[in-house]
Coordinates of C-alpha atoms and ligand atoms in Angstrom, one line a residue:
Chain A
M1 CA 36.6 -31.2 -14.2
F2 CA 37.2 -28.3 -11.8
L3 CA 38.9 -26.3 -14.4
K4 CA 36.0 -26.9 -16.8
E5 CA 33.5 -25.7 -14.2
Y6 CA 35.6 -22.7 -13.4
I7 CA 35.8 -21.7 -17.0
S8 CA 32.1 -22.1 -17.5
D9 CA 31.4 -20.1 -14.4
V10 CA 33.6 -17.3 -15.6
Y11 CA 32.0 -17.4 -19.0
N12 CA 28.5 -17.4 -17.6
G13 CA 29.4 -14.6 -15.2
V14 CA 30.7 -12.4 -17.9
T15 CA 28.0 -13.0 -20.4
S16 CA 25.2 -12.3 -17.9
L17 CA 27.0 -9.2 -16.8
L18 CA 27.3 -8.0 -20.4
K19 CA 23.7 -8.7 -21.0
G20 CA 22.8 -6.5 -18.1
M21 CA 25.3 -3.9 -19.2
R22 CA 23.7 -3.7 -22.6
K23 CA 20.3 -2.8 -21.1
T24 CA 22.0 -0.1 -19.0
G25 CA 24.0 1.2 -22.0
Y26 CA 20.8 1.4 -24.0
Y27 CA 19.2 3.8 -21.7
F28 CA 22.4 5.7 -21.4
L29 CA 22.3 6.3 -25.1
H30 CA 18.5 7.0 -25.2
P31 CA 17.9 9.8 -22.7
K32 CA 14.4 10.4 -24.3
E33 CA 13.1 7.3 -22.7
I34 CA 14.0 8.4 -19.2
I35 CA 11.0 9.6 -17.4
T36 CA 12.6 11.5 -14.5
E37 CA 10.9 14.9 -13.9
Q38 CA 13.0 18.0 -12.9
Y39 CA 10.6 18.9 -10.2
P40 CA 11.3 22.3 -8.8
D41 CA 12.3 23.7 -12.2
N42 CA 9.2 22.4 -14.1
R43 CA 6.7 24.0 -11.8
A44 CA 5.2 26.0 -14.7
T45 CA 4.5 23.0 -16.8
L46 CA 3.6 20.5 -14.0
V47 CA 0.3 18.8 -14.6
L48 CA -1.4 17.1 -11.6
A49 CA -4.3 14.8 -12.0
E50 CA -7.5 16.8 -11.4
R51 CA -8.6 14.4 -8.7
F52 CA -5.4 14.6 -6.7
K53 CA -6.3 15.1 -3.1
G54 CA -4.1 18.0 -1.9
E55 CA -6.3 20.3 0.2
V56 CA -10.0 20.9 1.0
V57 CA -11.3 24.2 -0.2
M58 CA -14.8 25.7 -0.3
P59 CA -15.5 27.1 -3.8
H60 CA -17.2 30.5 -3.9
D61 CA -18.9 32.0 -7.0
Q62 CA -18.5 35.5 -8.4
N63 CA -21.0 37.0 -5.9
N64 CA -18.9 35.7 -3.0
E65 CA -21.4 33.0 -2.2
H66 CA -20.9 29.5 -1.2
A67 CA -23.2 26.5 -0.8
C68 CA -22.5 25.5 2.8
T69 CA -25.5 25.3 5.1
G70 CA -23.7 24.6 8.3
C71 CA -25.1 21.1 8.8
T72 CA -21.8 19.8 10.3
A73 CA -22.0 16.5 8.3
C74 CA -18.4 17.0 7.3
E75 CA -17.3 17.6 10.9
L76 CA -18.9 14.3 11.9
A77 CA -17.5 12.4 9.0
C78 CA -14.0 13.5 9.6
P79 CA -11.9 10.8 11.3
N80 CA -9.5 13.1 13.1
G81 CA -11.2 16.3 13.9
T82 CA -9.8 18.3 11.1
I83 CA -13.0 20.3 10.4
K84 CA -14.8 22.5 12.9
V85 CA -17.9 24.2 11.9
V86 CA -18.9 27.3 13.8
T87 CA -22.5 28.3 13.3
K88 CA -24.4 31.4 13.9
F89 CA -28.0 32.5 13.4
D90 CA -28.8 34.9 10.6
V91 CA -32.0 36.9 10.6
T92 CA -33.8 36.6 7.3
P93 CA -35.7 39.7 5.9
E94 CA -38.9 38.0 7.0
G95 CA -37.6 38.2 10.5
K96 CA -37.0 34.4 10.9
K97 CA -33.9 33.0 12.4
K98 CA -31.8 30.9 10.1
K99 CA -28.8 28.8 10.8
A100 CA -25.6 29.7 8.8
I101 CA -21.9 29.2 9.2
D102 CA -19.8 31.7 10.9
A103 CA -16.6 29.9 10.1
L104 CA -15.5 26.6 8.7
V105 CA -12.2 26.0 10.4
Y106 CA -9.9 23.6 8.6
H107 CA -6.7 22.3 10.2
L108 CA -4.6 21.4 7.2
E109 CA -1.9 19.9 9.4
L110 CA -4.3 17.3 10.7
C111 CA -5.9 16.4 7.4
T112 CA -5.1 13.0 5.9
M113 CA -6.8 13.7 2.6
C114 CA -9.2 10.9 3.0
N115 CA -12.0 12.7 1.1
L116 CA -14.7 11.5 3.6
C117 CA -15.9 15.0 4.3
V118 CA -16.3 15.9 0.6
V119 CA -18.4 12.7 0.1
A120 CA -20.4 13.4 3.2
C121 CA -21.4 16.9 2.3
P122 CA -25.0 17.0 1.2
S123 CA -24.7 20.3 -0.7
D124 CA -21.4 19.8 -2.4
A125 CA -20.0 22.9 -0.6
I126 CA -16.5 21.7 -0.3
K127 CA -14.0 19.9 -2.6
M128 CA -10.5 18.7 -3.0
V129 CA -8.0 20.6 -5.1
P130 CA -4.6 19.3 -6.2
T131 CA -2.4 21.9 -4.5
F132 CA 0.4 20.1 -2.7
E133 CA 3.1 22.6 -1.7
H134 CA 1.9 23.2 1.9
S135 CA 5.2 24.0 3.7
V136 CA 5.1 27.0 5.9
F137 CA 7.4 28.2 8.6
D138 CA 4.7 28.6 11.2
R139 CA 2.2 25.9 12.0
S140 CA -0.6 28.3 12.8
K141 CA -0.6 29.3 9.1
L142 CA -2.0 25.9 8.4
T143 CA -5.2 26.6 10.2
K144 CA -7.5 27.9 7.6
I145 CA -11.0 29.4 7.5
L146 CA -12.5 28.0 4.3
N147 CA -15.4 30.5 3.9
K148 CA -14.2 33.8 2.7
P149 CA -14.9 37.0 4.7
A150 CA -18.3 38.4 4.2
S151 CA -19.5 35.5 2.1
K152 CA -23.0 34.3 2.1
I153 CA -24.9 31.2 1.4
R154 CA -26.2 31.0 -2.2
E155 CA -29.9 31.5 -2.7
G156 CA -32.0 28.4 -2.9
I157 CA -29.8 26.0 -1.0
E158 CA -31.4 24.5 2.1
Chain B
M1 CA 6.6 -7.6 30.3
Y2 CA 10.1 -6.2 29.4
N3 CA 11.5 -3.5 31.5
Q4 CA 14.6 -1.4 30.5
T5 CA 17.2 -3.5 32.4
E6 CA 15.8 -6.8 31.1
I7 CA 16.3 -5.5 27.5
I8 CA 19.9 -4.6 28.2
K9 CA 20.5 -7.9 29.9
D10 CA 18.9 -9.7 27.0
T11 CA 21.4 -8.4 24.5
T12 CA 24.6 -8.3 26.4
D13 CA 24.5 -11.5 28.4
L14 CA 24.5 -13.9 25.5
G15 CA 26.6 -17.0 25.5
P16 CA 30.3 -17.7 26.1
E17 CA 33.2 -15.7 24.7
G18 CA 33.7 -15.5 21.0
E19 CA 30.1 -14.5 20.3
L20 CA 29.4 -11.2 18.9
V21 CA 26.2 -9.3 19.2
I22 CA 25.3 -6.9 16.4
N23 CA 22.4 -4.6 16.4
M24 CA 21.1 -4.3 12.9
G25 CA 18.8 -1.3 12.7
P26 CA 16.6 0.4 13.6
Q27 CA 18.4 2.7 11.2
H28 CA 19.9 0.2 8.8
P29 CA 19.6 1.0 5.1
A30 CA 18.6 -2.7 4.3
T31 CA 15.8 -3.0 6.7
H32 CA 13.6 -0.5 4.9
G33 CA 12.1 0.9 7.9
V34 CA 12.7 0.9 11.6
L35 CA 13.3 -2.8 12.2
H36 CA 15.8 -3.6 14.9
L37 CA 17.4 -7.1 14.6
V38 CA 19.7 -8.2 17.4
V39 CA 22.0 -10.7 15.6
T40 CA 24.2 -13.0 17.6
L41 CA 27.2 -14.1 15.6
N42 CA 29.8 -16.8 16.0
G43 CA 32.5 -15.6 13.7
E44 CA 30.5 -14.9 10.6
T45 CA 27.8 -17.5 11.3
I46 CA 24.5 -16.4 12.6
K47 CA 23.5 -18.1 15.8
K48 CA 20.3 -16.3 16.5
I49 CA 18.3 -13.4 15.4
E50 CA 15.9 -11.6 17.6
P51 CA 13.7 -8.9 16.1
H52 CA 12.8 -6.0 18.4
L53 CA 9.7 -4.2 17.4
G54 CA 7.7 -1.2 18.5
Y55 CA 9.6 1.7 17.0
I56 CA 6.6 2.8 14.9
H57 CA 3.8 1.4 16.8
R58 CA 0.8 3.6 16.4
S59 CA -1.8 1.7 18.2
I60 CA -3.9 1.4 15.1
E61 CA -6.2 -1.3 16.5
K62 CA -7.0 0.8 19.5
M63 CA -7.4 3.9 17.3
C64 CA -10.0 2.1 15.2
E65 CA -12.2 1.4 18.2
S66 CA -13.0 5.1 18.4
L67 CA -13.7 5.5 14.7
T68 CA -16.9 4.7 12.9
Y69 CA -17.2 1.9 10.4
R70 CA -16.8 4.4 7.6
Q71 CA -13.9 6.1 9.1
F72 CA -11.6 3.3 10.2
I73 CA -10.9 2.0 6.7
Y74 CA -8.5 4.8 5.8
V75 CA -6.3 3.9 8.8
T76 CA -5.6 0.6 7.4
S77 CA -3.8 2.2 4.5
R78 CA -1.2 3.2 6.9
M79 CA -0.3 -0.4 7.9
D80 CA 1.0 -2.1 4.7
Y81 CA 1.3 1.1 2.8
L82 CA 2.3 -0.9 -0.4
S83 CA -0.9 -2.8 -0.5
S84 CA -3.1 -0.1 1.0
H85 CA -5.8 -0.7 -1.4
I86 CA -6.1 -4.3 -0.6
N87 CA -6.2 -3.7 3.1
N88 CA -9.1 -1.2 2.6
L89 CA -10.8 -3.8 0.5
G90 CA -10.5 -6.4 3.4
C91 CA -12.2 -4.0 5.8
A92 CA -14.9 -3.0 3.4
L93 CA -15.6 -6.7 2.6
L94 CA -16.1 -7.4 6.3
I95 CA -18.6 -4.6 6.7
E96 CA -20.4 -5.7 3.6
K97 CA -20.6 -9.2 4.8
G98 CA -21.7 -8.2 8.3
M99 CA -24.4 -5.8 7.1
Q100 CA -25.3 -7.8 3.9
I101 CA -24.8 -4.8 1.7
E102 CA -25.1 -5.5 -2.0
V103 CA -22.1 -4.4 -4.0
P104 CA -22.7 -3.6 -7.7
E105 CA -20.8 -5.6 -10.3
R106 CA -19.0 -2.5 -11.6
A107 CA -17.5 -1.8 -8.2
K108 CA -16.3 -5.4 -7.9
Y109 CA -14.5 -5.2 -11.2
I110 CA -12.9 -1.9 -10.4
R111 CA -11.8 -3.2 -7.0
V112 CA -10.1 -6.3 -8.4
I113 CA -8.4 -4.5 -11.1
L114 CA -7.0 -1.9 -8.7
S115 CA -6.0 -4.6 -6.3
E116 CA -4.0 -6.4 -8.9
L117 CA -2.4 -3.1 -10.0
T118 CA -1.5 -2.6 -6.3
R119 CA 0.0 -6.1 -6.2
I120 CA 2.2 -5.4 -9.3
A121 CA 3.3 -2.0 -7.9
S122 CA 4.2 -3.6 -4.6
H123 CA 6.2 -6.5 -6.2
E124 CA 7.9 -4.0 -8.5
L125 CA 9.0 -2.0 -5.6
W126 CA 10.2 -5.0 -3.7
L127 CA 12.1 -6.3 -6.7
G128 CA 14.0 -3.1 -7.0
A129 CA 14.7 -2.6 -3.4
M130 CA 15.7 -6.3 -2.9
A131 CA 18.1 -6.2 -5.8
M132 CA 19.5 -2.9 -4.3
D133 CA 20.1 -4.7 -1.0
L134 CA 22.1 -7.3 -2.8
G135 CA 24.2 -4.6 -4.4
A136 CA 22.5 -4.1 -7.9
F137 CA 21.3 -0.5 -8.1
T138 CA 20.1 -0.3 -11.7
P139 CA 17.0 -2.6 -11.4
F140 CA 15.7 -0.1 -8.8
F141 CA 15.2 2.6 -11.4
Y142 CA 13.7 0.3 -14.0
T143 CA 11.1 -1.1 -11.6
F144 CA 10.2 2.3 -10.4
R145 CA 9.6 3.3 -14.0
E146 CA 6.8 0.8 -14.4
R147 CA 5.5 1.4 -10.9
E148 CA 5.3 5.1 -11.8
M149 CA 2.8 4.2 -14.4
I150 CA 0.6 2.4 -11.9
T151 CA 0.9 5.3 -9.4
E152 CA -0.2 7.7 -12.2
I153 CA -3.2 5.5 -12.8
M154 CA -4.0 5.5 -9.1
E155 CA -3.5 9.3 -8.9
E156 CA -5.9 9.9 -11.7
T157 CA -8.6 7.5 -10.5
C158 CA -8.3 7.5 -6.8
G159 CA -6.7 10.9 -6.1
A160 CA -3.7 9.7 -4.3
R161 CA -0.6 7.8 -5.0
L162 CA 0.0 5.6 -2.0
T163 CA -2.7 5.9 0.6
M164 CA -5.7 5.9 -1.7
N165 CA -8.7 5.4 0.5
Y166 CA -10.8 4.7 -2.6
I167 CA -12.9 1.8 -1.3
V168 CA -16.0 2.5 0.8
P169 CA -18.4 0.0 2.2
G170 CA -20.8 -0.9 -0.7
G171 CA -18.4 -0.1 -3.6
V172 CA -15.9 2.6 -4.5
M173 CA -15.8 6.3 -3.6
Y174 CA -16.2 7.6 -7.1
D175 CA -16.3 6.3 -10.6
I176 CA -13.1 5.5 -12.6
H177 CA -11.5 8.2 -14.6
P178 CA -12.4 8.2 -18.3
N179 CA -8.8 7.5 -19.1
F180 CA -8.5 4.6 -16.8
Q181 CA -9.0 1.7 -19.3
K182 CA -6.7 3.3 -21.9
K183 CA -3.9 3.8 -19.3
V184 CA -4.2 0.4 -17.9
K185 CA -3.9 -1.1 -21.3
A186 CA -0.8 1.1 -22.1
F187 CA 0.7 -0.1 -18.9
I188 CA 0.1 -3.7 -19.7
K189 CA 1.7 -3.2 -23.1
Q190 CA 4.7 -1.6 -21.6
F191 CA 5.1 -4.1 -18.8
K192 CA 5.1 -7.0 -21.3
E193 CA 7.8 -5.4 -23.3
K194 CA 9.9 -4.5 -20.4
V195 CA 9.6 -7.6 -18.2
T196 CA 12.4 -9.2 -20.1
E197 CA 14.7 -6.5 -18.8
F198 CA 14.4 -7.8 -15.3
E199 CA 15.2 -11.3 -16.6
D200 CA 18.4 -10.0 -18.3
L201 CA 19.4 -7.8 -15.4
V202 CA 18.4 -9.8 -12.4
T203 CA 17.0 -13.4 -12.9
N204 CA 19.7 -14.6 -15.2
N205 CA 22.5 -12.8 -13.5
V206 CA 25.0 -15.3 -12.1
I207 CA 25.9 -13.3 -9.1
F208 CA 22.3 -12.8 -8.1
Q209 CA 21.6 -16.5 -8.5
S210 CA 24.5 -17.6 -6.5
R211 CA 23.5 -15.2 -3.7
T212 CA 19.9 -16.4 -3.5
K213 CA 19.9 -20.1 -4.5
G214 CA 19.9 -22.4 -1.5
I215 CA 19.9 -19.4 0.8
G216 CA 17.3 -19.1 3.6
I217 CA 15.5 -22.3 3.1
L218 CA 12.1 -22.7 4.6
S219 CA 10.4 -26.1 4.5
A220 CA 6.7 -26.5 3.9
E221 CA 6.1 -27.8 7.4
D222 CA 7.9 -24.8 8.9
A223 CA 6.1 -22.3 6.7
I224 CA 2.8 -23.7 8.1
S225 CA 3.9 -23.8 11.6
F226 CA 5.2 -20.2 11.6
G227 CA 2.0 -19.2 9.9
C228 CA 3.8 -17.8 6.8
T229 CA 1.4 -16.9 4.0
G230 CA 1.7 -15.2 0.6
P231 CA 4.7 -15.6 -1.7
V232 CA 6.8 -16.8 1.2
A233 CA 4.7 -19.9 1.9
R234 CA 4.0 -20.5 -1.8
A235 CA 7.7 -20.6 -2.5
S236 CA 7.9 -23.5 0.0
G237 CA 5.1 -25.3 -1.8
V238 CA 2.2 -24.4 0.5
R239 CA -1.1 -23.6 -1.3
C240 CA -2.5 -20.5 0.5
D241 CA -3.7 -18.1 -2.0
I242 CA -6.9 -16.6 -0.6
R243 CA -7.9 -15.5 -4.0
K244 CA -8.1 -19.2 -5.0
L245 CA -9.2 -20.7 -1.7
Y246 CA -11.8 -18.2 -0.5
P247 CA -12.5 -16.0 -3.6
Y248 CA -14.0 -12.6 -3.0
D249 CA -15.3 -10.0 -5.4
V250 CA -14.8 -11.4 -8.9
Y251 CA -11.8 -13.6 -8.4
D252 CA -14.0 -16.7 -9.0
K253 CA -14.8 -15.5 -12.4
V254 CA -11.3 -15.0 -13.7
E255 CA -8.7 -17.5 -14.7
F256 CA -5.3 -17.4 -13.1
D257 CA -2.7 -19.8 -11.7
E258 CA -1.6 -19.9 -8.1
V259 CA 2.2 -19.7 -8.5
I260 CA 3.8 -22.5 -6.4
E261 CA 7.5 -23.3 -6.2
T262 CA 8.9 -26.0 -4.1
A263 CA 12.5 -25.1 -3.4
G264 CA 11.7 -22.8 -0.4
D265 CA 14.9 -20.8 -0.9
S266 CA 15.3 -17.1 -1.6
F267 CA 15.5 -17.6 -5.3
A268 CA 12.2 -19.5 -5.3
R269 CA 10.5 -16.5 -3.4
Y270 CA 11.9 -14.2 -6.0
I271 CA 10.5 -16.4 -8.9
V272 CA 7.1 -16.6 -7.2
R273 CA 6.7 -12.9 -7.1
V274 CA 7.9 -12.4 -10.7
K275 CA 5.5 -15.0 -11.9
E276 CA 2.7 -13.5 -9.8
M277 CA 3.1 -10.2 -11.6
N278 CA 2.4 -12.0 -14.8
Q279 CA -0.6 -13.7 -13.3
S280 CA -1.9 -10.2 -12.1
I281 CA -1.5 -8.9 -15.7
R282 CA -3.5 -11.9 -16.8
I283 CA -6.3 -11.1 -14.4
I284 CA -6.4 -7.5 -15.4
E285 CA -6.5 -8.3 -19.1
Q286 CA -9.6 -10.5 -18.6
L287 CA -11.5 -7.8 -16.7
I288 CA -10.4 -4.5 -18.2
D289 CA -12.6 -4.6 -21.3
S290 CA -15.6 -6.0 -19.6
I291 CA -16.2 -3.5 -16.7
P292 CA -20.0 -3.6 -16.6
E293 CA -22.0 -0.4 -16.7
G294 CA -24.0 0.6 -13.7
D295 CA -23.6 2.0 -10.2
F296 CA -20.2 2.2 -8.6
V297 CA -21.5 2.2 -5.0
G298 CA -24.4 0.3 -3.6
K299 CA -27.2 1.8 -1.5
T300 CA -26.0 2.0 2.2
K301 CA -27.5 3.6 5.2
N302 CA -25.9 6.9 6.3
V303 CA -24.8 5.5 9.7
L304 CA -23.4 2.0 9.5
K305 CA -24.0 -0.4 12.4
L306 CA -22.6 -3.8 12.4
P307 CA -24.9 -6.3 14.1
K308 CA -23.8 -7.7 17.4
G309 CA -21.3 -10.5 17.1
E310 CA -17.9 -11.4 15.7
F311 CA -16.8 -11.1 12.1
Y312 CA -13.7 -12.1 10.2
T313 CA -12.7 -11.7 6.6
R314 CA -9.4 -12.2 4.8
V315 CA -7.9 -11.0 1.6
E316 CA -4.7 -11.7 -0.2
T317 CA -2.4 -8.7 -0.1
A318 CA 0.9 -8.6 -1.9
R319 CA 2.5 -10.1 1.2
G320 CA 0.1 -12.7 2.2
E321 CA -3.1 -13.2 4.1
F322 CA -4.5 -10.0 5.7
G323 CA -7.3 -10.7 8.1
V324 CA -9.7 -8.4 9.9
F325 CA -11.5 -9.5 13.0
I326 CA -14.1 -7.3 14.6
V327 CA -16.1 -7.9 17.7
S328 CA -19.2 -5.7 17.5
E329 CA -21.6 -4.7 20.2
G330 CA -24.1 -3.4 17.7
G331 CA -23.0 0.3 17.9
T332 CA -21.5 2.5 15.4
N333 CA -17.9 1.8 16.4
P334 CA -16.2 -1.5 16.7
Y335 CA -15.9 -2.9 20.2
R336 CA -12.6 -4.6 19.4
I337 CA -10.7 -4.8 16.3
K338 CA -7.8 -7.1 15.4
F339 CA -5.7 -7.2 12.2
R340 CA -3.8 -10.3 11.2
S341 CA -1.0 -8.9 9.2
P342 CA 1.1 -11.1 6.9
G343 CA 4.4 -9.4 7.7
F344 CA 4.3 -10.3 11.4
S345 CA 4.1 -14.0 10.9
N346 CA 6.6 -13.9 8.0
L347 CA 9.0 -12.1 10.2
S348 CA 8.7 -14.7 12.9
A349 CA 10.3 -17.3 10.5
L350 CA 13.4 -15.3 10.0
N351 CA 15.3 -16.6 13.0
H352 CA 14.7 -20.1 11.8
M353 CA 15.7 -19.4 8.2
A354 CA 18.8 -17.5 8.8
A355 CA 20.2 -19.3 11.8
G356 CA 23.4 -21.2 10.7
S357 CA 24.0 -19.2 7.5
K358 CA 26.5 -16.4 7.0
I359 CA 25.6 -12.8 7.9
G360 CA 26.1 -11.7 4.2
D361 CA 23.2 -14.1 3.3
L362 CA 20.9 -12.4 5.8
M363 CA 20.2 -9.6 3.4
A364 CA 18.9 -12.1 0.7
T365 CA 16.8 -14.0 3.3
M366 CA 15.4 -10.8 4.8
G367 CA 14.9 -9.1 1.4
T368 CA 12.9 -11.9 0.0
L369 CA 10.5 -12.0 3.0
D370 CA 9.3 -8.6 1.7
L371 CA 8.8 -7.0 5.1
V372 CA 7.0 -3.8 5.5
I373 CA 7.6 -2.5 9.0
P374 CA 4.4 -0.5 9.6
D375 CA 2.6 -3.7 8.8
I376 CA 4.4 -5.6 11.5
D377 CA 4.2 -2.8 14.1
R378 CA 0.7 -1.7 13.9
Ligands
SF4_401 S1 -10.1 14.9 3.9 FE1 -10.5 13.5 5.7 S2 -9.1 14.2 7.2 FE2 -9.2 15.9 5.8 S3 -10.9 17.2 6.5 FE3 -11.9 15.7 5.1 S4 -12.6 14.0 6.3 FE4 -11.2 15.2 7.6
SF4_402 S1 -19.4 21.9 4.2 FE1 -21.1 20.6 3.6 S2 -21.2 19.1 5.2 FE2 -19.9 20.8 5.9 S3 -21.3 22.0 7.1 FE3 -21.2 22.9 5.1 S4 -22.9 22.0 4.0 FE4 -22.6 20.7 5.8

């Protein structure tokens, strides 16, 4: 009885192992089906999903104009104080004072990529881009000013 | 309250001679996170296990009190990061219930499909990691291959692979990607083809079976009294699937079985999770072709204010019942918020399950509890 059980145990053990080994061997002989990416070497061909949330940027058009009105909705929506909107007053040609941004300070090191600021912005002035290699040697490099120097608000955006 | 000397006394002053106290973790490869178990041994037999928590306590509940109802949802992704989508869903459901926000059908369908994908991804990762704890390294790669397809779907639609923050009160943040349905169907096809691989490699493996069968038994009464939920309780024969008992979103419209096993041992917990993956596939198959057209987010006010009172909702994450309790004073922030996380209650049963067994079996018992430490230590 004992011997019979012992032999059937050994038999079951060996067959179940061989079954598993067959699967392993199959992939060993079919390297095409392996999906590992050779990351740092394939940078040139790397495709990231266009929605991937990597960093907040402010798109500018060819005239160096953006769509930000300085309304601070993004600053209020951000859960961890990543965005700070510094506003100033421009004088329009008619002599009226108009609120505009001086700087939109973005602390990349604090950002959790939650996308709440982008959703909150009423004029679609900021968006997420799929850049992800953010390592730098000095933390201060991660504090960015999103509006480009000497940029202006686009005509017709209130 | 513990003070430092008490902790030291606690672990060194145990019992008569012949007992051995081993600190497993906080940097142990099999605890998958910073869980610290103080194991008291008599020879090789476990006498007592005492989990020490707090290594990654981030005070999430307190943090949520200073965030608005829109903002606090993203923090819950950082608790059970493998079911982050379902955690977010629980919070959004609570706000919708409290403020009576109408959610469009389309959003409900998307939410449920993504929840089930999250559940499959979580179980896949668990399967690979647990098999690795028991010494089988190969399944880890195979399960990650399938999981990678899900994370790619998530990346394309939600914009992130792990902490999606895709759910907002009233619906979802943006519409699904045009490729979404195609990719999900491709995933279902691949999953169905490859699921037999796990059976060949793990389920039918004699070594695996003899390491898990009869190990870490939890009876139905104990499962209830320790507050275990999810696959852990269902493997002991307790009906506790929130999706069945208190259906939310469109779970009342789909057909699926609540997977129940009665053995209560580690192998039963394994089987429950594998079968649950198939049920999730079944749910997705029913919904994926019939996502209704329409809005993906309902009309909400700009500033959300929960009415004064107390609110509670629960959802079924991959690990069990996740509950959100909010006391509101009527302002824009919660006055007090409490999360009921499944991992914490499941961990509390560990001492009961493992006491009296050999230390080598602890890996199987703990592995099949599917602990995610940030979920326990909020
Ligand atoms: S993505 Fe989130 S954390 Fe980052 S700046 Fe926007 S709101 Fe703040
Ligand atoms: S980025 Fe958008 S939300 Fe932020 S200040 Fe500018 S316009 Fe307002």
